[in-house]
Short mmCIF file of C-alpha atoms and ligand atoms in Angstrom, two decimals:
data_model
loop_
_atom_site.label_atom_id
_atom_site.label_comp_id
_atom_site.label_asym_id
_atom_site.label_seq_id
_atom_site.Cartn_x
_atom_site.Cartn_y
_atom_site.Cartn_z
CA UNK A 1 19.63 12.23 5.11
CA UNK A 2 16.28 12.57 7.65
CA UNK A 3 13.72 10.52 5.90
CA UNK A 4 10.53 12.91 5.76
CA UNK A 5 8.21 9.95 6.60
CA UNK A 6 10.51 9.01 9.38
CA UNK A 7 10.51 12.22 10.84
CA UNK A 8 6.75 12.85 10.32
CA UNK A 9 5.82 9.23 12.11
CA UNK A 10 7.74 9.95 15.32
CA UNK A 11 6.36 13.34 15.68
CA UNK A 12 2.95 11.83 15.74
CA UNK A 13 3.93 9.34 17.75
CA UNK A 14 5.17 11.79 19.99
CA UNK A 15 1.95 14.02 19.87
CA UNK A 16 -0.94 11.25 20.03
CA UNK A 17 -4.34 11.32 22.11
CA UNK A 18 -5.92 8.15 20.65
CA UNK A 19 -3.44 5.77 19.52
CA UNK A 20 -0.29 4.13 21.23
CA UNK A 21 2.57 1.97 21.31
CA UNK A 22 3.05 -0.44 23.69
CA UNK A 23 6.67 -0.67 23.74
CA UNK A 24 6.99 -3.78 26.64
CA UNK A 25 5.44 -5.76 23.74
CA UNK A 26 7.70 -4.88 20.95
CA UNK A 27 10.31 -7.54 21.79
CA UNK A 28 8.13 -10.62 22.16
CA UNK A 29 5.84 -9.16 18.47
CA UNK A 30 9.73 -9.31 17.10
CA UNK A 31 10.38 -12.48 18.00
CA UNK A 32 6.92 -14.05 16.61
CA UNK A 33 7.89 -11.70 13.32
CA UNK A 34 11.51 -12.91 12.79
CA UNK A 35 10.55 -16.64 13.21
CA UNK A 36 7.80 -16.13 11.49
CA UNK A 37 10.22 -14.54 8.12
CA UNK A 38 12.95 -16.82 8.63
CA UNK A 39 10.61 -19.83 8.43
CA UNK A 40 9.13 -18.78 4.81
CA UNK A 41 12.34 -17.14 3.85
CA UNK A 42 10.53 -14.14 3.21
CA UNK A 43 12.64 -11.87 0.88
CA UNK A 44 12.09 -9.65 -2.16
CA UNK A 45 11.28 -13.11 -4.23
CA UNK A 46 8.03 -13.62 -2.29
CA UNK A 47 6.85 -10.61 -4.40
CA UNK A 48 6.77 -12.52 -7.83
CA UNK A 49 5.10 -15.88 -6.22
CA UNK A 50 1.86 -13.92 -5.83
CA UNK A 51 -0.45 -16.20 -8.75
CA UNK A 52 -1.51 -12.70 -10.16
CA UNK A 53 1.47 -10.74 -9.73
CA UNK A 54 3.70 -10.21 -13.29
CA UNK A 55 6.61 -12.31 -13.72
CA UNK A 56 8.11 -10.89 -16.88
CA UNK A 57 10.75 -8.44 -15.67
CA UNK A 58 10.46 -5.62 -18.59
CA UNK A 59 8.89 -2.46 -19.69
CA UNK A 60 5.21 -4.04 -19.79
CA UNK A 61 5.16 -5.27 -15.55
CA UNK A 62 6.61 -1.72 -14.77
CA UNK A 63 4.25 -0.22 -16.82
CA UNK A 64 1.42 -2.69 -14.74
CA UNK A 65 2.70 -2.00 -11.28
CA UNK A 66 2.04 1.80 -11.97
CA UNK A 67 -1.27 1.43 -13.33
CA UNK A 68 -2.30 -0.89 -9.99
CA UNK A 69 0.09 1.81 -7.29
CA UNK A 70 -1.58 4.53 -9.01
CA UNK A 71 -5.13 2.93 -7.83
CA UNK A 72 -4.13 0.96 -4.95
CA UNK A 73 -6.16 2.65 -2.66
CA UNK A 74 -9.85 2.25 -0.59
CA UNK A 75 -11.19 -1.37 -1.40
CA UNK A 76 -13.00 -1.71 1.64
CA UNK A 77 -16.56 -2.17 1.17
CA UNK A 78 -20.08 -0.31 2.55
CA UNK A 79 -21.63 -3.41 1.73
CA UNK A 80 -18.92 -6.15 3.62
CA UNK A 81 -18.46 -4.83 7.74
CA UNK A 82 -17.62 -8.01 8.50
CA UNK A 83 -14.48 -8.16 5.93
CA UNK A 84 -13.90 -11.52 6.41
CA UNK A 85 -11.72 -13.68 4.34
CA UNK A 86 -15.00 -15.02 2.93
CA UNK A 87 -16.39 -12.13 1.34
CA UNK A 88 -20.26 -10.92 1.74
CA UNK A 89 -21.53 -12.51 -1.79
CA UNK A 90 -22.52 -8.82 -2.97
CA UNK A 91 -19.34 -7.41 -2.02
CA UNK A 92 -17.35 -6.16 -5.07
CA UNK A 93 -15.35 -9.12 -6.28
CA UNK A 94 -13.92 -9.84 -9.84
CA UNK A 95 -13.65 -13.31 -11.34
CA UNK A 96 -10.37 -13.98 -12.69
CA UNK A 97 -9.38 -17.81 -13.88
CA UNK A 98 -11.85 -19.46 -11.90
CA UNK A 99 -11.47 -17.87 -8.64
CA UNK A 100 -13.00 -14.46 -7.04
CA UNK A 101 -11.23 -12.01 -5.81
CA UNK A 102 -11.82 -8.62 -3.77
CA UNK A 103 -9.88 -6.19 -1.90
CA UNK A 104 -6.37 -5.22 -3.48
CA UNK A 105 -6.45 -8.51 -5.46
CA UNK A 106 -9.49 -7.75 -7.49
CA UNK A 107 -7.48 -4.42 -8.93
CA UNK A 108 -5.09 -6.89 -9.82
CA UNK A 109 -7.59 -9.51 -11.18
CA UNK A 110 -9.12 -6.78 -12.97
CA UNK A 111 -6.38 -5.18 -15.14
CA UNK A 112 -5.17 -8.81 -15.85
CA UNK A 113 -8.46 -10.18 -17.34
CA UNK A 114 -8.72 -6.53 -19.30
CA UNK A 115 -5.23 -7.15 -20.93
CA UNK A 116 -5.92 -11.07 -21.49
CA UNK A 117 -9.21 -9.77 -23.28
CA UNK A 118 -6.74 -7.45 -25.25
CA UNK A 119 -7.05 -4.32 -23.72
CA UNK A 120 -3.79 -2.73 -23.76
CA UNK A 121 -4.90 -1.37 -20.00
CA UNK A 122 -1.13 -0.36 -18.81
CA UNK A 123 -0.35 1.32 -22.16
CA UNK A 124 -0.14 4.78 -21.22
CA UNK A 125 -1.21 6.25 -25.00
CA UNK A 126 -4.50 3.64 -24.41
CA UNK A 127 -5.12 4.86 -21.20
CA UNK A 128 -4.99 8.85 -22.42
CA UNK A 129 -7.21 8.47 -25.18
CA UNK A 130 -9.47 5.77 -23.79
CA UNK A 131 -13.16 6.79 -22.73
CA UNK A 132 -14.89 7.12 -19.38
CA UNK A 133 -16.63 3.88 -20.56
CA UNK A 134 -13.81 2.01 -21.99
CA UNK A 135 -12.28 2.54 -18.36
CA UNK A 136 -15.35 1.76 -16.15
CA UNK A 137 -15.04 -1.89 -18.01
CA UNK A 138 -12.11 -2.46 -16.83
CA UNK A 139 -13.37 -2.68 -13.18
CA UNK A 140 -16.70 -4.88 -14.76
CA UNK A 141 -18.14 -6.30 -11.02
CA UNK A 142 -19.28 -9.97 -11.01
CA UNK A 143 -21.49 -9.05 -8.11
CA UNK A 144 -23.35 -6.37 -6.97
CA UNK A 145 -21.50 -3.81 -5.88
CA UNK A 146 -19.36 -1.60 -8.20
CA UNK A 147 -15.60 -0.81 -7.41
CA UNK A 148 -15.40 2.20 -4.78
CA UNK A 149 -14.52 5.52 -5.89
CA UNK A 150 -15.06 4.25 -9.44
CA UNK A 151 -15.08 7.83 -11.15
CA UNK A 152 -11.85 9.12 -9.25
CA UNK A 153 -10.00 5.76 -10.47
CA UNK A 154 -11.12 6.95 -13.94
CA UNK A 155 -9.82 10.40 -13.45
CA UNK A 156 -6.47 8.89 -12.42
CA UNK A 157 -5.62 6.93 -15.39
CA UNK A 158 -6.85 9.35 -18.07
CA UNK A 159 -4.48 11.98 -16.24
CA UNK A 160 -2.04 9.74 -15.69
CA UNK A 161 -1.95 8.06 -19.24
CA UNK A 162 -1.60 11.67 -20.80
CA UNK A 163 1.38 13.25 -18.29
CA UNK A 164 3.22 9.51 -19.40
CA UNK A 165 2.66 10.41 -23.08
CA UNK A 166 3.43 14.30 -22.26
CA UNK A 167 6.82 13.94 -20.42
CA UNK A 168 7.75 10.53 -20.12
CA UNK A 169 7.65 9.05 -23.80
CA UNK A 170 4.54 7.40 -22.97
CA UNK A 171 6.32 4.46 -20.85
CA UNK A 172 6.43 4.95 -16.98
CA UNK A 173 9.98 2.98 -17.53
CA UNK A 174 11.51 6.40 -18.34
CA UNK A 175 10.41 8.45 -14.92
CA UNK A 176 12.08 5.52 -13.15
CA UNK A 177 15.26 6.49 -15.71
CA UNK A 178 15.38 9.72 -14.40
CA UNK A 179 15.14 8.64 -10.82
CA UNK A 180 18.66 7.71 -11.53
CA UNK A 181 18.47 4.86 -9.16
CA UNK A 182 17.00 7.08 -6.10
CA UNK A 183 14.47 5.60 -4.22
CA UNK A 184 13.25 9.15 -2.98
CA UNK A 185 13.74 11.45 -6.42
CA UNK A 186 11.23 8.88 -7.59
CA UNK A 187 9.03 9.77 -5.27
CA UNK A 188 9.77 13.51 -6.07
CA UNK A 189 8.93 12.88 -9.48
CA UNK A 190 5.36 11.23 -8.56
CA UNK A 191 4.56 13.83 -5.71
CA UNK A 192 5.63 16.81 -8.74
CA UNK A 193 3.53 14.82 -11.39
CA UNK A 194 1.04 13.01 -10.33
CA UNK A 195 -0.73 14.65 -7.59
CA UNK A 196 -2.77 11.79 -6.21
CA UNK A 197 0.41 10.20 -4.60
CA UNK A 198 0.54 13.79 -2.12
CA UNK A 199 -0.29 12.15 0.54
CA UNK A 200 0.53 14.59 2.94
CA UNK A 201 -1.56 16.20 5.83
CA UNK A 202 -1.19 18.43 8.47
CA UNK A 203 -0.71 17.19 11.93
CA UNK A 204 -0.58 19.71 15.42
CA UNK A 205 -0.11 22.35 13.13
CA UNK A 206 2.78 21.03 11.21
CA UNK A 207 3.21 19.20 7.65
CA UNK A 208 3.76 15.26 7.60
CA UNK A 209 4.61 13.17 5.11
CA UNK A 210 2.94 9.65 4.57
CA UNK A 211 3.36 8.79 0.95
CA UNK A 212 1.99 5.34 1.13
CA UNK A 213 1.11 5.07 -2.37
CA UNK A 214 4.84 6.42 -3.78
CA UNK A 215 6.30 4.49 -1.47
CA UNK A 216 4.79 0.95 -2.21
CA UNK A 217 4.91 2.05 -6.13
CA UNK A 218 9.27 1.81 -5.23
CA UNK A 219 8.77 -1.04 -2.93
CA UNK A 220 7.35 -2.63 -5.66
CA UNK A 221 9.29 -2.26 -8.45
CA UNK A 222 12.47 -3.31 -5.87
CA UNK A 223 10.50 -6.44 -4.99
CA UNK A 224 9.44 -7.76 -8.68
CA UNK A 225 13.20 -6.62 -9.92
CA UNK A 226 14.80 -7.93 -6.50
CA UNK A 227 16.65 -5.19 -6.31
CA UNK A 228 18.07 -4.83 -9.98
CA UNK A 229 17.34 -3.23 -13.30
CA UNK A 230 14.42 -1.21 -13.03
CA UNK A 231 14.22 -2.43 -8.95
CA UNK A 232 17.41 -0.90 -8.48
CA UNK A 233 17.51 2.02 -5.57
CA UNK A 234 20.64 2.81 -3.59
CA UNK A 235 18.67 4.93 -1.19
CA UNK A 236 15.76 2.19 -0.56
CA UNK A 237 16.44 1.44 3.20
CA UNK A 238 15.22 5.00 3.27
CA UNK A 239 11.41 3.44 2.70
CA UNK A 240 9.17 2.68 5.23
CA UNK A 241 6.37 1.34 5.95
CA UNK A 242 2.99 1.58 4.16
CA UNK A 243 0.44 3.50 5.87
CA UNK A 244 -3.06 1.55 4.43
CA UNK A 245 -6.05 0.15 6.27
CA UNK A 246 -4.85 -3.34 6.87
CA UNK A 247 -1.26 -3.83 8.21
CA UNK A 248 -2.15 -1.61 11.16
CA UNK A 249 -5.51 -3.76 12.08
CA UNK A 250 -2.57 -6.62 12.21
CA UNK A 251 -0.85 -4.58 14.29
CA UNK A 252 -3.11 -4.20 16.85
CA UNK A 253 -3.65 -8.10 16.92
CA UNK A 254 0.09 -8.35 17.21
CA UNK A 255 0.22 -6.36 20.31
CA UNK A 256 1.98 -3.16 18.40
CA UNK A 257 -0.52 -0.42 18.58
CA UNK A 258 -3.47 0.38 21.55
CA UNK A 259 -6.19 2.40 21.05
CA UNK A 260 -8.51 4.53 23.35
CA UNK A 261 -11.74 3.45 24.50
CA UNK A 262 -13.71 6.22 22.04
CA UNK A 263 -11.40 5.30 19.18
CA UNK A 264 -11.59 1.39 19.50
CA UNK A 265 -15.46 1.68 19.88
CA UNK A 266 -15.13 4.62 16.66
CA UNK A 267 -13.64 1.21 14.57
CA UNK A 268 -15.80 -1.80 16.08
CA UNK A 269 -19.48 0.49 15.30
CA UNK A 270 -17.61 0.94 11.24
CA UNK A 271 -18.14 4.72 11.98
CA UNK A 272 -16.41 6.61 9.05
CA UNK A 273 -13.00 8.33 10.13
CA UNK A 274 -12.14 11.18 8.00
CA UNK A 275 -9.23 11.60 5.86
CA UNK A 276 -6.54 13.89 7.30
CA UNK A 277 -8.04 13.79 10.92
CA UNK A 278 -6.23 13.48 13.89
CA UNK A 279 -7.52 10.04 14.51
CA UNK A 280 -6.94 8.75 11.00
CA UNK A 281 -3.39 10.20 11.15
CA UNK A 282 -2.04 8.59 14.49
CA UNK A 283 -3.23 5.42 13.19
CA UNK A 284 -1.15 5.93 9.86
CA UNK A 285 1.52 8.05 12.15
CA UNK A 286 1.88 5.45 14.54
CA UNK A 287 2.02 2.12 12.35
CA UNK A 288 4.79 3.43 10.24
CA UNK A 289 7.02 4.65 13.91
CA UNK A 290 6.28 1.01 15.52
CA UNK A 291 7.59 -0.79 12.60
CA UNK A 292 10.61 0.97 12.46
CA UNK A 293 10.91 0.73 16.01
CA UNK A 294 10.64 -3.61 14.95
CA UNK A 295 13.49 -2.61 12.61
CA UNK A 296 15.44 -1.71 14.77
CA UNK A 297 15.04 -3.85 16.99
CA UNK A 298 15.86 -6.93 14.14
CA UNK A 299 18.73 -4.59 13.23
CA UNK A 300 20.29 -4.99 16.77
CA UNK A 301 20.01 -8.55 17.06
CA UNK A 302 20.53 -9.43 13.18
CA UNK A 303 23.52 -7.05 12.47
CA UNK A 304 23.47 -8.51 8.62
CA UNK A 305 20.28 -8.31 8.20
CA UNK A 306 18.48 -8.11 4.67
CA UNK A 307 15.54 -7.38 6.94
CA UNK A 308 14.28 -3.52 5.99
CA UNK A 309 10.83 -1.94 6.59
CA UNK A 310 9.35 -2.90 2.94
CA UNK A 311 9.74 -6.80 3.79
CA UNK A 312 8.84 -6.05 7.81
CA UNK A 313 5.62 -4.47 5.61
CA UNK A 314 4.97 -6.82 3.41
CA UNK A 315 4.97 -9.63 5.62
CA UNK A 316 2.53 -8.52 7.88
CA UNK A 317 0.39 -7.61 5.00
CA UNK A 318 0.18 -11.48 3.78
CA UNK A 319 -0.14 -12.40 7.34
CA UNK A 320 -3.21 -10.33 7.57
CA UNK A 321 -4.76 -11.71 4.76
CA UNK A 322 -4.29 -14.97 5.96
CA UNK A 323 -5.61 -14.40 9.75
CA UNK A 324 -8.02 -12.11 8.15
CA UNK A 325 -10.76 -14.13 10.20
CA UNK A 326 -8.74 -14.14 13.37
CA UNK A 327 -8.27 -10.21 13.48
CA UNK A 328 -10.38 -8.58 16.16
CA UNK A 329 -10.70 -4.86 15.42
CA UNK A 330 -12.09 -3.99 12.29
CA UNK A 331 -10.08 -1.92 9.88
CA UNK A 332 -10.55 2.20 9.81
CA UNK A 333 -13.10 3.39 7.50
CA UNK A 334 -11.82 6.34 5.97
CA UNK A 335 -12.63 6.69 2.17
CA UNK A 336 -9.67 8.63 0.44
CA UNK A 337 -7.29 8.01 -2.97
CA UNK A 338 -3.88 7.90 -0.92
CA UNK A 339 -4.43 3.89 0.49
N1 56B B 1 0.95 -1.74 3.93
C1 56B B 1 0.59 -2.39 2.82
N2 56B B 1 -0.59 -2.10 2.25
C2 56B B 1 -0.93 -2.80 1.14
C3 56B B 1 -0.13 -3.79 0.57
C4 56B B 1 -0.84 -4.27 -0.57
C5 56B B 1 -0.47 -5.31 -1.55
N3 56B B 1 0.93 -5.63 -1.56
C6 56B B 1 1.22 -7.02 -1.72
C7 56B B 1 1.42 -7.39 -3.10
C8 56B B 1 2.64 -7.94 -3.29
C9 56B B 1 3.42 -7.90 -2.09
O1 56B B 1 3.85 -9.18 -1.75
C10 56B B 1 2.50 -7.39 -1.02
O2 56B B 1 2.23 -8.37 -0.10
C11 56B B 1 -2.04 -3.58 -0.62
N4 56B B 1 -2.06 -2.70 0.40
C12 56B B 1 -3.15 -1.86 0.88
O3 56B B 1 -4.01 -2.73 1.64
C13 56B B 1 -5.35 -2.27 1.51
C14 56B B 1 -6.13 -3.35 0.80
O4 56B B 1 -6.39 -4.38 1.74
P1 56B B 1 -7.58 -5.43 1.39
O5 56B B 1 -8.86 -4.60 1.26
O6 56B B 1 -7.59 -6.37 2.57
O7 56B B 1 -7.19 -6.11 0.09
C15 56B B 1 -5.30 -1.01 0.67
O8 56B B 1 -5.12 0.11 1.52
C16 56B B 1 -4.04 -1.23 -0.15
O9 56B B 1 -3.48 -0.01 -0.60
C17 56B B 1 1.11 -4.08 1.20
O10 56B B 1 1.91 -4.95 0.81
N5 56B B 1 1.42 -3.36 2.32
#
């Protein structure tokens, strides 16, 4: 089966102005990532050590890693251009057991302290009948600044509560059910009901397929269930990478991607890049082709490897957020609900 992400990455790749690959550096940026996995035995497993990811492996944590994929999108902040790992102190942050936390983690800090308060957040009947006020709560800022896109993350879970409740007994559980253990139906059925997860543009002329936000919401599930129950997808090596903000600032630092002069001094000034533009999509296009390409390349040498894009992904995702001070080009500014 073509994998329409696949497909859609190399024909950007193919058709880009201001991005590239350097390929003569995709060896040595293997090497540094295969040492780098082997030594923390990186593997579906890391998924669950995260302090504020669930680790009860029922209904309730698939339930909570649909609510946070369905709003895992845009954290960056107008206030923060330096984004460093120490935040700007009006930056949007929550506080969640003594620590503060912003970017991705302060969704995740945020629907945990709602449900330890007792809100019933990932309940899908809560979240269709709850009000526009109830919901703003849950994203209460201990700072300044308020969550971005606030009202569109509203939107999204009082939609998304009521099509649960509608045609999925209120319980995201049974969508997965019907996925039948395919990776890619699942994404059919988010892309059919759910349209926030279309994340797909048009490029030269010609549709292509990103789907960061269904893709992570499998990736996901297959991590926290390593691989079984409701993380079991026979089809998941067809997932690749996902197209957000940060992995492909780490893959710049890694060597991976090169941008043109107008485009590098687009990203260093913070200029906005719009969503669906040719800039924002060879960015997207090309981060998902080079990975693969680093795939493949770990597929050559490691013949048994357990290695697939997700893990590739997710690795360099915690590495960024650990070199977060190191990285030298800022990430893209483009405001948009698909990452
Ligand atoms: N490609 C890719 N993008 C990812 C993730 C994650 C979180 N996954 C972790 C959780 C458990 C697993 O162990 C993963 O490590 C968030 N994002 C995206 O990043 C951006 C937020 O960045 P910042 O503002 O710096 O927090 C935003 O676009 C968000 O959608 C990932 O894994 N891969």
């Amino acid at each position: 089966m073509t994998d329409r992400v696949l497909d859609s990455a190399k024909f950007i790749a193919e058709h880009s102005d201001y991005v590239s690959i350097p390929y003569h550096h995709i060896d040595r940026a293997t090497d540094r990532i295969i040492k780098s996995m082997d030594q923390r035995e990186y593997s579906t497993k890391t998924w669950n050590q995260h302090a504020l990811n669930p680790k009860k492996l029922d209904h309730t944590t698939v339930d909570w890693i649909f609510l946070v994929d369905l709003l895992n999108f845009s954290f960056w902040s107008d206030l923060d251009s330096a984004d460093r790992a120490t935040a700007h102190p009006d930056r949007y942050a929550v506080e969640y057991k003594g620590v503060s936390y912003t970017g991705y983690w302060s969704l995740c800090a945020a629907i945990n302290r709602a449900l330890e308060s007792g809100i019933p957040v990932t309940d899908p009947t809560w979240l269709s009948k709850a009000s526009h006020d109830e919901l703003a709560m849950i994203f209460k800022s201990d700072t300044k600044e308020q969550v971005p896109m606030l009202n569109e993350r509203i939107e999204l879970m009082q939609h998304a509560g009521q099509v649960l409740c509608q045609h999925f007994q209120g319980s995201f559980g049974h969508c997965i059910e019907q996925a039948n253990h395919s990776a890619q139906r699942l994404i059919d059925l988010l892309l059919t009901y759910f349209p926030s997860f279309r994340d797909i543009h048009t490029f030269n002329h010609r549709k292509v397929y990103i789907l960061k936000r269904a893709q992570i919401m499998v990736a996901d599930l297959w991590a926290c269930f390593d691989g079984k129950s409701y993380g079991q997808f026979d089809d998941i090596d067809t997932i690749t990478m996902f197209a957000d903000y940060r992995v492909p600032q780490a893959l710049y630092y890694l060597g991976l991607l090169e941008y043109n002069t107008a485009l590098k001094a687009k990203l260093i000034k913070g200029d906005a890049i719009v969503s669906g533009s040719k800039e924002e999509l060879e960015i997207r296009g090309n981060s998902i082709w080079v990975v693969e390409l680093v795939r493949q390349r770990i597929q050559e040498r490691q013949s048994k490897t357990t290695i697939n894009a997700i893990l590739i992904d997710f690795y360099i995702w915690d590495l960024a957020k650990e070199i977060q001070d190191e990285l030298t080009v800022p990430t893209h500014h483009t405001r948009s609900c698909y990452y």
